[in-house]
Amino acid sequence: YNGGFDIYALDAHFGAEATYDYYNDNYGWKSVDGAGAQKLKSLVHAGGGINAFWDGTYMSYLDGDAGMGVTPLTSLEVCGHELTHGVTENSSGLVYSCEPGGINESMSDIFGVTIRFLNIPNGTWFLGDQFNYLIRDMAHPNDFSNPDCYDGLYWSNCPEVHSGSGVGNYWYYLLTEGGEGVNDVGNSYFVEGIGLVDAGAIAFRANTVYLTPNSEYADFRDLSLQAAQDLFGDCSNQAVQTVNAWYAVNVGGPFDDAVTAIFSAPQTSFCTTTTAVTFINSSLNATGYTWDFGDGTTSTEQNPTHLYASEGVYTVSLIVTGVSLCNTADTLIKTDYI
């Protein structure tokens, strides 16, 4: 309380307003049911404990734990998260167990964090940092013992729903921000981020148009691709990155209808002035390769090993060509890579 004014009631009201506005302004989806149902009621100070929930009628926010420094759970990402359960209840109807339950929780994390990013300047990929109790990190699910890869570390065949959200959360993080690496099953991936607006639109359409109560992650992969193609085109970058982000979390293969440049080097920093660097080419549908190593030399080998003779920082690029349904060439530039 601050001078008799309940700031947590204000937070809950603002969170409901921001969530309503996000869905309405971006997708014309009004309230939790898409038709303007007057259900955005919030109960604050609903008891002690670290929890918040949507019960199908109204929101309840518990008061946290003062002894642990945990304040009431009326943070914006939690408001968006819980009200999105109402959206899911009235659209895909994802059941709340095993993989469908994990996707249900992931949808709520996705839109809770998105709404926060779009409304206030201190957005993060955490859930809980605003009330001093970190619950999950969509950018690093493993840090909270949640999987970031299907069949990878912390995955189970029927995951607890909050844990099972990690795969969908990391997919969305990569689709939004981009990233590259090697996942838990040994697949090298590269994802070019498409931003919150486009990524959110794809997730929303998948949830409200295509997903069904018993959809699993393989279904989510295929249906989010359909959503991306509906919105942006069959061969759009958004469709390509949607699939490649799923490949990064081991749900399905990479987008196979486009020539795509992908490369990496096992080591990128060296302490000697004459160094041989091996490049691993993981490009898709490519038959021709043109490398520029950043030091004035080039190569047309598929997997070259290049000798850098002078100290420096080098930008490396790869142009690939081939034949596919979507394009015939692609370029990947990694600035200051070696």
Coordinates of C-alpha atoms in Angstrom, one line a residue:
Y1 CA 0.0 0.0 0.0
N2 CA 1.1 3.5 -0.7
G3 CA -0.9 6.2 1.2
G4 CA -4.0 3.9 1.3
F5 CA -3.8 3.3 -2.5
D6 CA -3.4 -0.4 -3.4
I7 CA -0.6 -0.4 -6.1
Y8 CA -1.1 -4.1 -6.6
A9 CA -4.8 -3.6 -7.6
L10 CA -3.5 -1.0 -10.0
D11 CA -1.0 -3.5 -11.4
A12 CA -3.7 -6.1 -11.9
H13 CA -6.0 -3.7 -13.6
F14 CA -3.2 -2.4 -15.9
G15 CA -2.2 -6.0 -16.7
A16 CA -5.8 -6.8 -17.7
E17 CA -6.0 -3.7 -19.8
A18 CA -2.7 -4.3 -21.5
T19 CA -3.6 -7.9 -22.3
Y20 CA -7.1 -6.9 -23.7
D21 CA -5.5 -4.2 -25.8
Y22 CA -2.8 -6.5 -27.1
Y23 CA -5.2 -9.1 -28.4
N24 CA -7.7 -6.6 -29.6
D25 CA -5.4 -4.2 -31.3
N26 CA -3.2 -6.8 -33.0
Y27 CA -5.8 -9.5 -33.9
G28 CA -9.3 -8.2 -33.3
W29 CA -9.6 -10.8 -30.5
K30 CA -11.8 -9.1 -27.8
S31 CA -11.4 -10.3 -24.2
V32 CA -10.6 -13.9 -23.4
D33 CA -13.3 -15.4 -25.6
G34 CA -12.6 -13.2 -28.7
A35 CA -16.2 -11.9 -28.5
G36 CA -15.9 -9.3 -25.7
A37 CA -16.8 -11.4 -22.7
Q38 CA -16.7 -9.2 -19.6
K39 CA -14.5 -11.6 -17.6
L40 CA -11.4 -9.6 -17.0
K41 CA -12.0 -9.5 -13.2
S42 CA -9.0 -9.6 -10.8
L43 CA -8.9 -10.6 -7.2
V44 CA -5.7 -9.3 -5.5
H45 CA -4.5 -10.3 -2.0
A46 CA -6.1 -13.7 -2.6
G47 CA -4.1 -15.3 0.2
G48 CA -0.5 -16.0 1.1
G49 CA 1.8 -17.9 -1.2
I50 CA 3.7 -17.6 -4.5
N51 CA 1.0 -18.2 -7.1
A52 CA -1.5 -16.7 -9.5
F53 CA -4.2 -18.4 -11.5
W54 CA -7.1 -18.1 -13.9
D55 CA -10.1 -20.2 -12.8
G56 CA -12.3 -19.6 -15.9
T57 CA -14.1 -16.7 -14.3
Y58 CA -11.5 -14.3 -12.8
M59 CA -7.9 -13.8 -12.0
S60 CA -6.5 -14.5 -8.5
Y61 CA -3.2 -13.0 -7.4
L62 CA -1.6 -14.3 -4.2
D63 CA 0.6 -12.1 -2.0
G64 CA 3.9 -13.8 -2.4
D65 CA 6.2 -14.2 0.7
A66 CA 7.3 -11.1 2.5
G67 CA 9.9 -13.1 4.4
M68 CA 11.6 -14.1 1.1
G69 CA 11.2 -10.6 -0.3
V70 CA 8.5 -11.9 -2.8
T71 CA 5.9 -9.3 -3.5
P72 CA 2.3 -10.0 -4.8
L73 CA 2.3 -11.6 -8.2
T74 CA 0.6 -8.8 -10.2
S75 CA 3.5 -8.4 -12.6
L76 CA 2.7 -7.7 -16.3
E77 CA 4.0 -11.0 -17.7
V78 CA 1.9 -12.9 -15.1
C79 CA -1.2 -10.9 -15.9
G80 CA -0.7 -11.7 -19.6
H81 CA 0.2 -15.3 -18.9
E82 CA -2.9 -16.1 -16.8
L83 CA -5.4 -14.3 -19.1
T84 CA -3.9 -16.1 -22.0
H85 CA -5.0 -19.3 -20.4
G86 CA -8.5 -17.9 -20.9
V87 CA -7.8 -17.2 -24.6
T88 CA -6.5 -20.8 -25.0
E89 CA -9.5 -22.2 -23.1
N90 CA -11.8 -20.4 -25.6
S91 CA -9.8 -21.3 -28.8
S92 CA -7.5 -24.4 -29.0
G93 CA -8.7 -25.8 -25.7
L94 CA -5.4 -27.5 -25.1
V95 CA -5.8 -30.0 -22.3
Y96 CA -3.7 -29.4 -19.2
S97 CA -1.5 -32.4 -19.1
C98 CA 1.6 -33.9 -20.8
E99 CA 2.6 -32.3 -24.2
P100 CA -0.7 -30.4 -24.8
G101 CA -0.4 -29.0 -21.3
G102 CA 3.2 -27.9 -21.9
I103 CA 2.1 -26.1 -25.1
N104 CA -0.8 -24.5 -23.1
E105 CA 1.7 -23.2 -20.5
S106 CA 4.1 -22.1 -23.3
M107 CA 1.4 -20.1 -25.0
S108 CA 0.8 -18.2 -21.8
D109 CA 4.5 -17.6 -21.3
I110 CA 4.8 -16.5 -24.9
F111 CA 2.1 -13.9 -24.7
G112 CA 2.8 -12.8 -21.1
V113 CA 6.4 -11.9 -22.0
T114 CA 5.4 -10.4 -25.3
I115 CA 2.9 -8.1 -23.7
R116 CA 5.5 -7.0 -21.2
F117 CA 8.1 -6.3 -23.9
L118 CA 5.6 -4.2 -25.8
N119 CA 4.3 -2.2 -22.9
I120 CA 7.2 -1.3 -20.5
P121 CA 10.9 -0.6 -21.1
N122 CA 12.3 -3.3 -18.8
G123 CA 11.1 -6.4 -20.6
T124 CA 13.1 -9.6 -20.1
W125 CA 12.7 -13.3 -21.0
F126 CA 12.2 -14.1 -17.3
L127 CA 9.0 -14.9 -15.6
G128 CA 9.0 -13.6 -12.0
D129 CA 11.8 -11.1 -11.9
Q130 CA 9.4 -8.2 -11.2
F131 CA 8.2 -9.8 -7.9
N132 CA 11.6 -11.2 -6.9
Y133 CA 11.0 -14.9 -7.5
L134 CA 12.4 -16.2 -10.8
I135 CA 10.2 -19.0 -12.2
R136 CA 11.4 -19.6 -15.7
D137 CA 13.7 -18.1 -18.3
M138 CA 12.5 -18.5 -21.9
A139 CA 16.0 -17.7 -23.2
H140 CA 17.7 -20.4 -21.0
P141 CA 15.1 -23.0 -19.9
N142 CA 17.8 -25.4 -18.7
D143 CA 18.7 -22.9 -15.9
F144 CA 15.4 -23.8 -14.2
S145 CA 15.6 -27.6 -15.0
N146 CA 13.2 -27.2 -18.0
P147 CA 14.0 -28.7 -21.4
D148 CA 15.0 -26.5 -24.3
C149 CA 15.1 -29.5 -26.7
Y150 CA 12.6 -32.2 -27.4
D151 CA 14.1 -35.5 -26.1
G152 CA 17.0 -33.5 -24.7
L153 CA 18.1 -32.6 -21.2
Y154 CA 15.2 -32.5 -18.6
W155 CA 12.7 -33.8 -21.2
S156 CA 10.2 -36.5 -20.2
N157 CA 7.7 -38.4 -22.3
C158 CA 4.8 -36.9 -20.3
P159 CA 6.3 -33.7 -18.9
E160 CA 4.8 -31.7 -16.1
V161 CA 3.2 -28.8 -17.8
H162 CA 5.4 -26.0 -16.5
S163 CA 8.5 -28.0 -17.4
G164 CA 7.1 -29.1 -20.7
S165 CA 6.7 -25.4 -21.7
G166 CA 10.5 -25.1 -22.1
V167 CA 10.6 -26.5 -25.6
G168 CA 7.9 -24.1 -26.9
N169 CA 9.4 -21.2 -24.9
Y170 CA 12.8 -21.7 -26.5
W171 CA 11.3 -22.1 -29.9
Y172 CA 9.6 -18.7 -29.5
Y173 CA 12.7 -17.0 -28.1
L174 CA 14.8 -18.2 -31.1
L175 CA 12.1 -17.3 -33.5
T176 CA 12.0 -13.8 -32.0
E177 CA 15.7 -13.1 -31.3
G178 CA 17.5 -15.6 -33.5
G179 CA 20.4 -17.8 -32.4
E180 CA 22.7 -20.6 -33.4
G181 CA 24.4 -23.5 -31.8
V182 CA 24.3 -27.3 -31.5
N183 CA 21.2 -28.7 -29.7
D184 CA 21.1 -31.6 -27.2
V185 CA 20.8 -34.3 -29.9
G186 CA 23.8 -32.9 -31.9
N187 CA 22.0 -30.9 -34.6
S188 CA 23.6 -27.6 -35.7
Y189 CA 21.1 -24.9 -36.2
F190 CA 20.9 -21.3 -37.2
V191 CA 17.8 -19.1 -36.8
E192 CA 17.4 -15.6 -38.0
G193 CA 15.0 -13.7 -35.6
I194 CA 11.9 -12.2 -37.0
G195 CA 10.9 -10.0 -34.0
L196 CA 8.0 -10.1 -31.5
V197 CA 5.3 -8.7 -33.8
D198 CA 5.6 -11.4 -36.5
A199 CA 6.5 -14.2 -34.1
G200 CA 3.5 -13.3 -31.9
A201 CA 1.2 -13.3 -34.9
I202 CA 2.3 -16.8 -35.8
A203 CA 1.8 -18.2 -32.3
F204 CA -1.6 -16.5 -32.0
R205 CA -2.9 -17.9 -35.3
A206 CA -1.6 -21.3 -34.4
N207 CA -3.4 -21.2 -31.1
T208 CA -6.7 -19.7 -32.2
V209 CA -7.1 -21.3 -35.6
Y210 CA -5.3 -24.6 -35.8
L211 CA -4.3 -26.2 -32.6
T212 CA -6.8 -28.6 -31.0
P213 CA -7.1 -30.0 -27.4
N214 CA -4.7 -32.9 -27.8
S215 CA -2.1 -31.3 -30.1
E216 CA 1.4 -32.2 -29.3
Y217 CA 4.7 -30.5 -30.3
A218 CA 4.9 -32.2 -33.7
D219 CA 1.4 -30.8 -34.4
F220 CA 2.5 -27.4 -33.1
R221 CA 5.4 -27.4 -35.5
D222 CA 3.3 -28.2 -38.5
L223 CA 0.4 -25.9 -37.6
S224 CA 2.6 -22.9 -36.8
L225 CA 4.2 -23.3 -40.2
Q226 CA 0.8 -23.2 -41.7
A227 CA 0.0 -20.1 -39.7
A228 CA 3.2 -18.5 -40.9
Q229 CA 2.5 -19.3 -44.5
D230 CA -1.1 -18.0 -44.2
L231 CA 0.2 -14.7 -42.9
F232 CA 3.4 -14.2 -44.8
G233 CA 3.6 -16.6 -47.8
D234 CA 4.8 -20.2 -48.4
C235 CA 8.4 -19.2 -49.0
S236 CA 8.6 -16.2 -46.7
N237 CA 11.5 -15.7 -44.3
Q238 CA 8.9 -16.0 -41.4
A239 CA 7.9 -19.4 -42.6
V240 CA 11.5 -20.5 -43.0
Q241 CA 12.5 -19.3 -39.6
T242 CA 9.5 -20.8 -37.9
V243 CA 10.6 -24.3 -39.1
N244 CA 14.2 -23.7 -38.4
A245 CA 13.5 -22.6 -34.9
W246 CA 11.5 -25.9 -34.4
Y247 CA 14.5 -27.8 -35.8
A248 CA 16.7 -26.1 -33.2
V249 CA 14.6 -27.6 -30.4
N250 CA 14.4 -31.0 -32.2
V251 CA 10.9 -30.9 -33.4
G252 CA 11.0 -31.8 -37.1
G253 CA 13.6 -31.2 -39.7
P254 CA 14.9 -27.9 -41.0
F255 CA 13.0 -26.0 -43.7
D256 CA 13.7 -28.0 -46.8
D257 CA 12.1 -25.9 -49.5
A258 CA 14.8 -23.2 -49.7
V259 CA 18.5 -22.9 -50.3
T260 CA 19.8 -21.8 -46.9
A261 CA 23.4 -20.9 -46.0
I262 CA 24.5 -22.2 -42.6
F263 CA 28.0 -22.5 -41.3
S264 CA 30.0 -22.6 -38.1
A265 CA 33.5 -23.0 -36.8
P266 CA 34.3 -25.2 -33.8
Q267 CA 36.7 -22.6 -32.6
T268 CA 36.6 -18.8 -33.4
S269 CA 39.3 -17.3 -31.1
F270 CA 43.0 -18.1 -31.2
C271 CA 46.2 -17.0 -29.5
T272 CA 48.6 -17.6 -32.4
T273 CA 49.1 -15.4 -35.5
T274 CA 49.2 -18.2 -38.0
T275 CA 46.1 -20.3 -37.4
A276 CA 44.2 -22.9 -39.5
V277 CA 40.4 -22.5 -39.1
T278 CA 38.1 -25.3 -40.2
F279 CA 34.6 -24.3 -41.3
I280 CA 31.7 -26.7 -41.0
N281 CA 29.1 -26.1 -43.8
S282 CA 25.6 -27.2 -42.8
S283 CA 23.8 -25.4 -45.7
L284 CA 20.5 -26.8 -47.1
N285 CA 19.8 -27.6 -50.7
A286 CA 23.1 -26.0 -51.8
T287 CA 25.3 -27.2 -54.7
G288 CA 27.6 -24.2 -55.0
Y289 CA 29.7 -22.4 -52.3
T290 CA 31.5 -19.1 -52.3
W291 CA 33.4 -18.2 -49.1
D292 CA 34.9 -14.9 -48.2
F293 CA 37.2 -15.2 -45.2
G294 CA 37.6 -11.5 -44.5
D295 CA 41.3 -11.3 -45.2
G296 CA 41.1 -10.9 -48.9
T297 CA 40.9 -14.6 -49.8
T298 CA 38.0 -16.8 -51.0
S299 CA 37.2 -20.4 -51.6
T300 CA 34.6 -22.5 -53.4
E301 CA 35.2 -25.6 -51.3
Q302 CA 32.2 -27.0 -49.4
N303 CA 34.0 -27.4 -46.0
P304 CA 37.2 -25.4 -46.3
T305 CA 40.1 -25.1 -43.8
H306 CA 41.6 -21.6 -44.1
L307 CA 45.0 -20.3 -42.9
Y308 CA 44.9 -16.9 -41.2
A309 CA 48.4 -15.5 -41.4
S310 CA 48.0 -12.2 -39.5
E311 CA 46.5 -11.0 -36.3
G312 CA 43.1 -9.5 -36.6
V313 CA 39.3 -9.8 -36.4
Y314 CA 37.7 -11.2 -39.5
T315 CA 34.2 -11.2 -40.9
V316 CA 33.3 -14.4 -42.7
S317 CA 30.6 -14.8 -45.4
L318 CA 29.2 -17.7 -47.3
I319 CA 27.1 -17.5 -50.5
V320 CA 25.4 -20.7 -51.5
T321 CA 23.5 -21.6 -54.7
G322 CA 21.2 -24.4 -55.6
V323 CA 17.8 -25.4 -56.8
S324 CA 14.7 -25.3 -54.6
L325 CA 11.0 -24.4 -54.6
C326 CA 11.6 -21.1 -52.8
N327 CA 14.9 -19.6 -53.9
T328 CA 18.2 -20.4 -55.7
A329 CA 20.7 -18.5 -53.5
D330 CA 21.3 -17.4 -49.9
T331 CA 24.0 -15.5 -48.1
L332 CA 25.1 -15.7 -44.5
I333 CA 27.5 -13.0 -43.0
K334 CA 29.0 -13.4 -39.6
T335 CA 30.6 -10.1 -38.6
D336 CA 33.8 -10.2 -36.6
Y337 CA 33.5 -14.0 -36.4
I338 CA 37.2 -15.1 -36.3

